[in-house]
Amino acid sequence: PPHFDLSYSGVSDRDFQDIGKVLLYHDKIESIDLRGNNLTGIAIGYLSYALYGHQHVQRIDLGFNRVGRTRGFEVFCQAMESLRCLEELRLRSCELTSLHCSDLSLLIRRSKTLRSIDMSWNFLGNAGGMLLLDGLRKSTTRSVVELRLVGSEISDPV
C-alpha cells in the first residue's frame, strides 16, 4: 500500500509547507509516518489542510512530536474526522494535555472508522481521561475499540 514515511528524518515546521503540498496532491496514500521530527502546530496545520477529506488514509503516526505545544489541535481533529478511512491514529508522546482531550473526545464520538488511538506518554491526567471516557460512552458509532493511555498520568479509578 502507498506509504509516506518521513519518520525521524529531521523535517521541520518550515519544510512542511512543501510536504503538505505533496500530500495534498497524492490522494492514494494510505499510511503516513511522521514520528520523531519535533513538529509543532505549524506543521500540523499544513497536514490538516492537506489531508482534509482524503479518501484513502488509514493510518497516521505523529508520535514523538510537539503537537501539544501550539494551537491548531481542534482543526487537526476536524481534519481527522473528515478522513473516510482513518482506522489508526498514533499520538504517543506528543506533549498533549487534558486541554486537547475535548477535541479528541468529539473525534471519538463522531468517527465511523477510527478503531485505535494511541495517546500513551502524554500529560492527560484524570480530567483528560474522563473526557476521553465520555467520548467513548457517547459514541454513536462505537468504532473505537482500542485507546492506549499508558503513562498519561491517569489514575486507576478513571
Short mmCIF file of N, CA and C in Angstrom, two decimals:
data_model
loop_
_atom_site.label_atom_id
_atom_site.label_comp_id
_atom_site.label_asym_id
_atom_site.label_seq_id
_atom_site.Cartn_x
_atom_site.Cartn_y
_atom_site.Cartn_z
N PRO A 1 0.83 -1.20 0.00
CA PRO A 1 0.00 0.00 0.00
C PRO A 1 0.87 1.26 0.00
N PRO A 2 0.42 2.32 -0.60
CA PRO A 2 1.19 3.58 -0.62
C PRO A 2 1.44 4.09 0.80
N HIS A 3 2.72 4.27 1.09
CA HIS A 3 3.14 4.65 2.43
C HIS A 3 4.04 5.88 2.33
N PHE A 4 3.74 6.91 3.11
CA PHE A 4 4.53 8.14 3.15
C PHE A 4 5.27 8.15 4.47
N ASP A 5 6.59 7.94 4.43
CA ASP A 5 7.38 7.79 5.64
C ASP A 5 8.51 8.82 5.70
N LEU A 6 8.36 9.76 6.63
CA LEU A 6 9.42 10.72 6.93
C LEU A 6 9.78 10.64 8.41
N SER A 7 9.62 9.46 8.99
CA SER A 7 9.90 9.31 10.42
C SER A 7 11.38 9.55 10.70
N TYR A 8 11.63 10.28 11.77
CA TYR A 8 12.98 10.59 12.24
C TYR A 8 13.89 11.12 11.13
N SER A 9 13.33 11.92 10.25
CA SER A 9 14.11 12.42 9.11
C SER A 9 14.61 13.85 9.30
N GLY A 10 14.25 14.48 10.40
CA GLY A 10 14.73 15.84 10.65
C GLY A 10 13.95 16.93 9.92
N VAL A 11 12.77 16.61 9.39
CA VAL A 11 11.98 17.66 8.75
C VAL A 11 11.50 18.63 9.82
N SER A 12 11.38 19.87 9.44
CA SER A 12 10.98 20.90 10.40
C SER A 12 9.62 21.47 10.01
N ASP A 13 9.11 22.33 10.87
CA ASP A 13 7.85 23.01 10.57
C ASP A 13 7.95 23.77 9.25
N ARG A 14 9.11 24.39 9.00
CA ARG A 14 9.29 25.16 7.76
C ARG A 14 9.21 24.28 6.52
N ASP A 15 9.76 23.08 6.62
CA ASP A 15 9.73 22.15 5.49
C ASP A 15 8.31 21.68 5.16
N PHE A 16 7.45 21.80 6.14
CA PHE A 16 6.15 21.15 6.00
C PHE A 16 5.21 21.84 5.03
N GLN A 17 5.45 23.07 4.67
CA GLN A 17 4.59 23.70 3.67
C GLN A 17 4.72 22.94 2.36
N ASP A 18 5.94 22.58 1.97
CA ASP A 18 6.15 21.81 0.75
C ASP A 18 5.67 20.37 0.90
N ILE A 19 5.90 19.78 2.04
CA ILE A 19 5.45 18.41 2.29
C ILE A 19 3.93 18.35 2.23
N GLY A 20 3.27 19.36 2.78
CA GLY A 20 1.82 19.43 2.74
C GLY A 20 1.30 19.44 1.30
N LYS A 21 2.00 20.12 0.41
CA LYS A 21 1.60 20.14 -1.00
C LYS A 21 1.70 18.75 -1.62
N VAL A 22 2.75 18.02 -1.26
CA VAL A 22 2.90 16.65 -1.77
C VAL A 22 1.71 15.80 -1.33
N LEU A 23 1.36 15.90 -0.06
CA LEU A 23 0.24 15.12 0.47
C LEU A 23 -1.09 15.55 -0.14
N LEU A 24 -1.22 16.82 -0.40
CA LEU A 24 -2.46 17.35 -0.96
C LEU A 24 -2.75 16.75 -2.33
N TYR A 25 -1.72 16.55 -3.12
CA TYR A 25 -1.91 16.09 -4.50
C TYR A 25 -1.68 14.59 -4.69
N HIS A 26 -1.34 13.87 -3.65
CA HIS A 26 -1.19 12.42 -3.73
C HIS A 26 -2.26 11.77 -2.86
N ASP A 27 -3.43 11.64 -3.40
CA ASP A 27 -4.57 11.20 -2.61
C ASP A 27 -4.71 9.68 -2.49
N LYS A 28 -3.74 8.93 -2.96
CA LYS A 28 -3.80 7.47 -2.83
C LYS A 28 -3.00 6.95 -1.63
N ILE A 29 -2.38 7.85 -0.87
CA ILE A 29 -1.58 7.46 0.29
C ILE A 29 -2.48 6.86 1.36
N GLU A 30 -2.07 5.71 1.90
CA GLU A 30 -2.85 5.02 2.92
C GLU A 30 -2.26 5.15 4.32
N SER A 31 -0.93 5.39 4.39
CA SER A 31 -0.27 5.43 5.68
C SER A 31 0.74 6.58 5.70
N ILE A 32 0.71 7.36 6.79
CA ILE A 32 1.62 8.50 6.94
C ILE A 32 2.36 8.34 8.26
N ASP A 33 3.68 8.33 8.19
CA ASP A 33 4.52 8.17 9.38
C ASP A 33 5.45 9.38 9.50
N LEU A 34 5.18 10.21 10.49
CA LEU A 34 5.97 11.43 10.72
C LEU A 34 6.58 11.44 12.12
N ARG A 35 6.78 10.27 12.70
CA ARG A 35 7.32 10.18 14.06
C ARG A 35 8.68 10.88 14.19
N GLY A 36 8.88 11.48 15.37
CA GLY A 36 10.19 11.93 15.79
C GLY A 36 10.80 13.08 15.03
N ASN A 37 10.01 14.06 14.64
CA ASN A 37 10.55 15.21 13.91
C ASN A 37 10.41 16.53 14.64
N ASN A 38 9.93 16.52 15.89
CA ASN A 38 9.72 17.74 16.67
C ASN A 38 8.78 18.73 15.99
N LEU A 39 7.81 18.21 15.27
CA LEU A 39 6.83 19.06 14.59
C LEU A 39 5.89 19.67 15.62
N THR A 40 5.48 20.91 15.36
CA THR A 40 4.54 21.61 16.24
C THR A 40 3.26 21.89 15.47
N GLY A 41 2.45 22.79 16.01
CA GLY A 41 1.17 23.13 15.42
C GLY A 41 1.27 23.71 14.01
N ILE A 42 2.39 24.32 13.68
CA ILE A 42 2.56 24.89 12.33
C ILE A 42 2.50 23.77 11.31
N ALA A 43 3.29 22.74 11.50
CA ALA A 43 3.29 21.60 10.58
C ALA A 43 1.95 20.87 10.62
N ILE A 44 1.38 20.75 11.81
CA ILE A 44 0.11 20.05 11.95
C ILE A 44 -0.99 20.81 11.20
N GLY A 45 -0.91 22.13 11.17
CA GLY A 45 -1.86 22.93 10.40
C GLY A 45 -1.77 22.62 8.92
N TYR A 46 -0.55 22.56 8.38
CA TYR A 46 -0.37 22.19 6.97
C TYR A 46 -0.87 20.77 6.71
N LEU A 47 -0.58 19.86 7.62
CA LEU A 47 -1.02 18.48 7.48
C LEU A 47 -2.55 18.42 7.47
N SER A 48 -3.18 19.14 8.36
CA SER A 48 -4.65 19.15 8.44
C SER A 48 -5.25 19.62 7.13
N TYR A 49 -4.73 20.71 6.61
CA TYR A 49 -5.23 21.25 5.34
C TYR A 49 -5.04 20.24 4.21
N ALA A 50 -3.86 19.64 4.15
CA ALA A 50 -3.53 18.73 3.05
C ALA A 50 -4.37 17.46 3.09
N LEU A 51 -4.74 17.01 4.26
CA LEU A 51 -5.43 15.73 4.37
C LEU A 51 -6.95 15.84 4.44
N TYR A 52 -7.46 17.04 4.57
CA TYR A 52 -8.90 17.20 4.77
C TYR A 52 -9.68 16.49 3.67
N GLY A 53 -10.47 15.51 4.05
CA GLY A 53 -11.32 14.80 3.11
C GLY A 53 -10.64 13.72 2.28
N HIS A 54 -9.39 13.39 2.58
CA HIS A 54 -8.70 12.33 1.83
C HIS A 54 -9.52 11.05 1.86
N GLN A 55 -9.46 10.31 0.78
CA GLN A 55 -10.27 9.11 0.65
C GLN A 55 -9.60 7.83 1.12
N HIS A 56 -8.25 7.80 1.21
CA HIS A 56 -7.56 6.53 1.42
C HIS A 56 -6.72 6.43 2.69
N VAL A 57 -6.45 7.52 3.38
CA VAL A 57 -5.56 7.48 4.54
C VAL A 57 -6.19 6.63 5.66
N GLN A 58 -5.47 5.57 6.04
CA GLN A 58 -5.96 4.66 7.07
C GLN A 58 -5.18 4.78 8.37
N ARG A 59 -3.94 5.22 8.29
CA ARG A 59 -3.08 5.24 9.47
C ARG A 59 -2.21 6.49 9.48
N ILE A 60 -2.18 7.19 10.62
CA ILE A 60 -1.32 8.37 10.80
C ILE A 60 -0.56 8.21 12.11
N ASP A 61 0.75 8.36 12.03
CA ASP A 61 1.58 8.28 13.23
C ASP A 61 2.35 9.59 13.38
N LEU A 62 2.00 10.34 14.41
CA LEU A 62 2.66 11.61 14.73
C LEU A 62 3.43 11.51 16.04
N GLY A 63 3.70 10.32 16.48
CA GLY A 63 4.36 10.12 17.76
C GLY A 63 5.69 10.85 17.87
N PHE A 64 6.02 11.24 19.10
CA PHE A 64 7.29 11.89 19.42
C PHE A 64 7.48 13.20 18.66
N ASN A 65 6.40 13.97 18.57
CA ASN A 65 6.44 15.33 18.06
C ASN A 65 5.89 16.24 19.15
N ARG A 66 5.93 17.54 18.93
CA ARG A 66 5.48 18.51 19.94
C ARG A 66 4.11 19.08 19.58
N VAL A 67 3.22 18.21 19.19
CA VAL A 67 1.89 18.60 18.73
C VAL A 67 1.15 19.44 19.77
N GLY A 68 1.30 19.10 21.03
CA GLY A 68 0.57 19.79 22.09
C GLY A 68 1.10 21.15 22.46
N ARG A 69 2.21 21.55 21.93
CA ARG A 69 2.84 22.81 22.34
C ARG A 69 2.22 24.05 21.72
N THR A 70 1.49 23.91 20.65
CA THR A 70 0.93 25.09 19.97
C THR A 70 -0.55 24.87 19.68
N ARG A 71 -1.17 25.92 19.20
CA ARG A 71 -2.59 25.85 18.88
C ARG A 71 -2.81 25.11 17.56
N GLY A 72 -4.05 24.83 17.25
CA GLY A 72 -4.39 24.19 15.99
C GLY A 72 -4.84 22.76 16.12
N PHE A 73 -4.90 22.25 17.34
CA PHE A 73 -5.27 20.85 17.52
C PHE A 73 -6.73 20.59 17.17
N GLU A 74 -7.59 21.56 17.43
CA GLU A 74 -9.01 21.41 17.09
C GLU A 74 -9.18 21.21 15.59
N VAL A 75 -8.46 22.01 14.79
CA VAL A 75 -8.53 21.88 13.33
C VAL A 75 -7.99 20.52 12.90
N PHE A 76 -6.93 20.07 13.54
CA PHE A 76 -6.37 18.75 13.25
C PHE A 76 -7.43 17.67 13.48
N CYS A 77 -8.12 17.71 14.62
CA CYS A 77 -9.14 16.70 14.92
C CYS A 77 -10.29 16.76 13.92
N GLN A 78 -10.66 17.95 13.49
CA GLN A 78 -11.70 18.08 12.47
C GLN A 78 -11.26 17.45 11.15
N ALA A 79 -10.00 17.66 10.79
CA ALA A 79 -9.48 17.05 9.56
C ALA A 79 -9.46 15.53 9.69
N MET A 80 -9.11 15.02 10.88
CA MET A 80 -9.09 13.57 11.08
C MET A 80 -10.50 12.99 10.96
N GLU A 81 -11.47 13.75 11.44
CA GLU A 81 -12.86 13.31 11.33
C GLU A 81 -13.31 13.24 9.87
N SER A 82 -12.75 14.08 9.03
CA SER A 82 -13.15 14.12 7.62
C SER A 82 -12.56 12.97 6.79
N LEU A 83 -11.57 12.28 7.35
CA LEU A 83 -10.94 11.17 6.62
C LEU A 83 -11.89 9.98 6.64
N ARG A 84 -12.21 9.49 5.49
CA ARG A 84 -13.25 8.47 5.38
C ARG A 84 -12.78 7.06 5.69
N CYS A 85 -11.48 6.86 5.80
CA CYS A 85 -10.94 5.52 6.03
C CYS A 85 -10.01 5.43 7.24
N LEU A 86 -9.82 6.51 7.97
CA LEU A 86 -8.85 6.52 9.07
C LEU A 86 -9.23 5.49 10.13
N GLU A 87 -8.32 4.54 10.35
CA GLU A 87 -8.53 3.48 11.34
C GLU A 87 -7.61 3.61 12.55
N GLU A 88 -6.43 4.18 12.35
CA GLU A 88 -5.45 4.22 13.44
C GLU A 88 -4.78 5.58 13.51
N LEU A 89 -4.77 6.15 14.72
CA LEU A 89 -4.15 7.45 14.96
C LEU A 89 -3.20 7.30 16.14
N ARG A 90 -1.93 7.57 15.89
CA ARG A 90 -0.92 7.45 16.94
C ARG A 90 -0.40 8.83 17.31
N LEU A 91 -0.62 9.19 18.56
CA LEU A 91 -0.19 10.48 19.11
C LEU A 91 0.63 10.24 20.38
N ARG A 92 1.45 9.24 20.36
CA ARG A 92 2.27 8.84 21.50
C ARG A 92 3.34 9.91 21.77
N SER A 93 3.42 10.34 23.02
CA SER A 93 4.44 11.27 23.47
C SER A 93 4.47 12.55 22.61
N CYS A 94 3.31 13.20 22.54
CA CYS A 94 3.17 14.43 21.74
C CYS A 94 2.94 15.67 22.58
N GLU A 95 3.19 15.57 23.89
CA GLU A 95 3.02 16.70 24.81
C GLU A 95 1.57 17.20 24.87
N LEU A 96 0.63 16.28 24.70
CA LEU A 96 -0.78 16.62 24.79
C LEU A 96 -1.21 16.65 26.25
N THR A 97 -2.20 17.51 26.56
CA THR A 97 -2.71 17.66 27.92
C THR A 97 -4.21 17.44 27.93
N SER A 98 -4.81 17.59 29.09
CA SER A 98 -6.26 17.46 29.19
C SER A 98 -6.98 18.50 28.32
N LEU A 99 -6.32 19.61 28.03
CA LEU A 99 -6.93 20.64 27.18
C LEU A 99 -7.20 20.14 25.76
N HIS A 100 -6.46 19.14 25.33
CA HIS A 100 -6.64 18.59 23.98
C HIS A 100 -7.69 17.50 23.94
N CYS A 101 -8.11 17.02 25.09
CA CYS A 101 -8.98 15.85 25.15
C CYS A 101 -10.42 16.12 24.73
N SER A 102 -10.91 17.35 24.87
CA SER A 102 -12.28 17.60 24.43
C SER A 102 -12.39 17.46 22.92
N ASP A 103 -11.38 17.92 22.18
CA ASP A 103 -11.38 17.76 20.72
C ASP A 103 -11.26 16.29 20.34
N LEU A 104 -10.41 15.56 21.05
CA LEU A 104 -10.28 14.12 20.79
C LEU A 104 -11.56 13.38 21.15
N SER A 105 -12.22 13.80 22.20
CA SER A 105 -13.47 13.18 22.61
C SER A 105 -14.52 13.32 21.50
N LEU A 106 -14.59 14.49 20.90
CA LEU A 106 -15.51 14.69 19.78
C LEU A 106 -15.15 13.80 18.59
N LEU A 107 -13.87 13.68 18.31
CA LEU A 107 -13.42 12.80 17.23
C LEU A 107 -13.84 11.36 17.52
N ILE A 108 -13.65 10.90 18.75
CA ILE A 108 -14.04 9.55 19.13
C ILE A 108 -15.55 9.36 18.97
N ARG A 109 -16.32 10.34 19.37
CA ARG A 109 -17.78 10.26 19.28
C ARG A 109 -18.27 10.16 17.84
N ARG A 110 -17.64 10.88 16.94
CA ARG A 110 -18.17 11.05 15.59
C ARG A 110 -17.57 10.14 14.52
N SER A 111 -16.36 9.68 14.74
CA SER A 111 -15.69 8.90 13.70
C SER A 111 -16.40 7.57 13.48
N LYS A 112 -16.56 7.24 12.22
CA LYS A 112 -17.20 5.98 11.86
C LYS A 112 -16.18 4.89 11.57
N THR A 113 -14.92 5.25 11.42
CA THR A 113 -13.91 4.27 11.01
C THR A 113 -12.76 4.11 11.99
N LEU A 114 -12.52 5.07 12.84
CA LEU A 114 -11.37 5.05 13.74
C LEU A 114 -11.50 3.89 14.74
N ARG A 115 -10.51 3.01 14.73
CA ARG A 115 -10.53 1.82 15.58
C ARG A 115 -9.54 1.90 16.74
N SER A 116 -8.41 2.59 16.53
CA SER A 116 -7.34 2.57 17.52
C SER A 116 -6.70 3.95 17.64
N ILE A 117 -6.53 4.39 18.90
CA ILE A 117 -5.85 5.65 19.19
C ILE A 117 -4.79 5.38 20.26
N ASP A 118 -3.58 5.80 19.99
CA ASP A 118 -2.51 5.67 20.97
C ASP A 118 -2.18 7.05 21.51
N MET A 119 -2.54 7.29 22.76
CA MET A 119 -2.29 8.56 23.44
C MET A 119 -1.29 8.37 24.58
N SER A 120 -0.54 7.29 24.54
CA SER A 120 0.40 6.97 25.62
C SER A 120 1.46 8.06 25.79
N TRP A 121 1.90 8.20 27.02
CA TRP A 121 3.01 9.08 27.41
C TRP A 121 2.74 10.54 27.05
N ASN A 122 1.53 10.98 27.36
CA ASN A 122 1.17 12.39 27.29
C ASN A 122 0.83 12.85 28.69
N PHE A 123 0.37 14.07 28.85
CA PHE A 123 0.09 14.65 30.16
C PHE A 123 -1.42 14.87 30.34
N LEU A 124 -2.19 13.82 30.17
CA LEU A 124 -3.65 13.93 30.13
C LEU A 124 -4.27 14.08 31.51
N GLY A 125 -3.75 13.38 32.49
CA GLY A 125 -4.30 13.42 33.84
C GLY A 125 -5.71 12.85 33.89
N ASN A 126 -6.28 12.84 35.10
CA ASN A 126 -7.63 12.30 35.28
C ASN A 126 -8.68 13.08 34.50
N ALA A 127 -8.52 14.41 34.43
CA ALA A 127 -9.50 15.22 33.70
C ALA A 127 -9.53 14.82 32.22
N GLY A 128 -8.37 14.64 31.62
CA GLY A 128 -8.31 14.22 30.23
C GLY A 128 -8.85 12.82 30.04
N GLY A 129 -8.52 11.93 30.99
CA GLY A 129 -9.03 10.57 30.93
C GLY A 129 -10.54 10.53 30.97
N MET A 130 -11.14 11.36 31.81
CA MET A 130 -12.60 11.41 31.91
C MET A 130 -13.23 11.92 30.61
N LEU A 131 -12.60 12.92 30.00
CA LEU A 131 -13.13 13.43 28.72
C LEU A 131 -13.08 12.35 27.64
N LEU A 132 -12.00 11.60 27.58
CA LEU A 132 -11.90 10.53 26.59
C LEU A 132 -12.90 9.41 26.87
N LEU A 133 -13.08 9.07 28.13
CA LEU A 133 -14.06 8.07 28.52
C LEU A 133 -15.46 8.52 28.13
N ASP A 134 -15.74 9.80 28.32
CA ASP A 134 -17.03 10.37 27.94
C ASP A 134 -17.25 10.24 26.43
N GLY A 135 -16.20 10.47 25.65
CA GLY A 135 -16.30 10.30 24.20
C GLY A 135 -16.62 8.87 23.82
N LEU A 136 -15.98 7.92 24.50
CA LEU A 136 -16.26 6.50 24.24
C LEU A 136 -17.70 6.15 24.60
N ARG A 137 -18.17 6.65 25.73
CA ARG A 137 -19.54 6.35 26.19
C ARG A 137 -20.60 6.95 25.28
N LYS A 138 -20.33 8.14 24.76
CA LYS A 138 -21.34 8.83 23.96
C LYS A 138 -21.19 8.59 22.46
N SER A 139 -20.26 7.73 22.08
CA SER A 139 -20.05 7.46 20.66
C SER A 139 -21.30 6.85 20.04
N THR A 140 -21.71 7.41 18.93
CA THR A 140 -22.87 6.87 18.22
C THR A 140 -22.47 5.71 17.31
N THR A 141 -21.18 5.62 17.01
CA THR A 141 -20.74 4.59 16.07
C THR A 141 -20.06 3.41 16.75
N ARG A 142 -19.54 3.62 17.96
CA ARG A 142 -18.82 2.59 18.71
C ARG A 142 -17.67 1.98 17.91
N SER A 143 -17.01 2.80 17.11
CA SER A 143 -15.94 2.27 16.26
C SER A 143 -14.62 2.09 17.01
N VAL A 144 -14.30 2.97 17.96
CA VAL A 144 -13.02 2.88 18.66
C VAL A 144 -13.04 1.68 19.60
N VAL A 145 -12.11 0.75 19.36
CA VAL A 145 -12.04 -0.44 20.20
C VAL A 145 -10.75 -0.49 21.02
N GLU A 146 -9.80 0.39 20.70
CA GLU A 146 -8.54 0.41 21.44
C GLU A 146 -8.12 1.86 21.68
N LEU A 147 -7.93 2.19 22.95
CA LEU A 147 -7.47 3.52 23.34
C LEU A 147 -6.33 3.32 24.32
N ARG A 148 -5.11 3.56 23.87
CA ARG A 148 -3.92 3.35 24.70
C ARG A 148 -3.58 4.63 25.45
N LEU A 149 -3.46 4.50 26.78
CA LEU A 149 -3.20 5.67 27.63
C LEU A 149 -2.06 5.42 28.62
N VAL A 150 -1.21 4.47 28.35
CA VAL A 150 -0.11 4.12 29.25
C VAL A 150 0.76 5.35 29.53
N GLY A 151 1.07 5.59 30.79
CA GLY A 151 1.97 6.67 31.16
C GLY A 151 1.41 8.06 30.97
N SER A 152 0.10 8.20 30.90
CA SER A 152 -0.52 9.51 30.66
C SER A 152 -1.10 10.14 31.91
N GLU A 153 -0.55 9.75 33.08
CA GLU A 153 -0.90 10.37 34.35
C GLU A 153 -2.37 10.24 34.71
N ILE A 154 -2.94 9.07 34.39
CA ILE A 154 -4.34 8.78 34.71
C ILE A 154 -4.35 7.73 35.81
N SER A 155 -5.11 7.99 36.88
CA SER A 155 -5.15 7.02 37.99
C SER A 155 -6.16 5.92 37.67
N ASP A 156 -6.07 4.84 38.38
CA ASP A 156 -6.90 3.66 38.12
C ASP A 156 -8.40 3.88 38.18
N PRO A 157 -8.95 4.67 39.12
CA PRO A 157 -10.41 4.80 39.20
C PRO A 157 -11.07 5.37 37.94
N VAL A 158 -10.33 6.09 37.11
CA VAL A 158 -10.92 6.65 35.89
C VAL A 158 -11.27 5.51 34.99
#
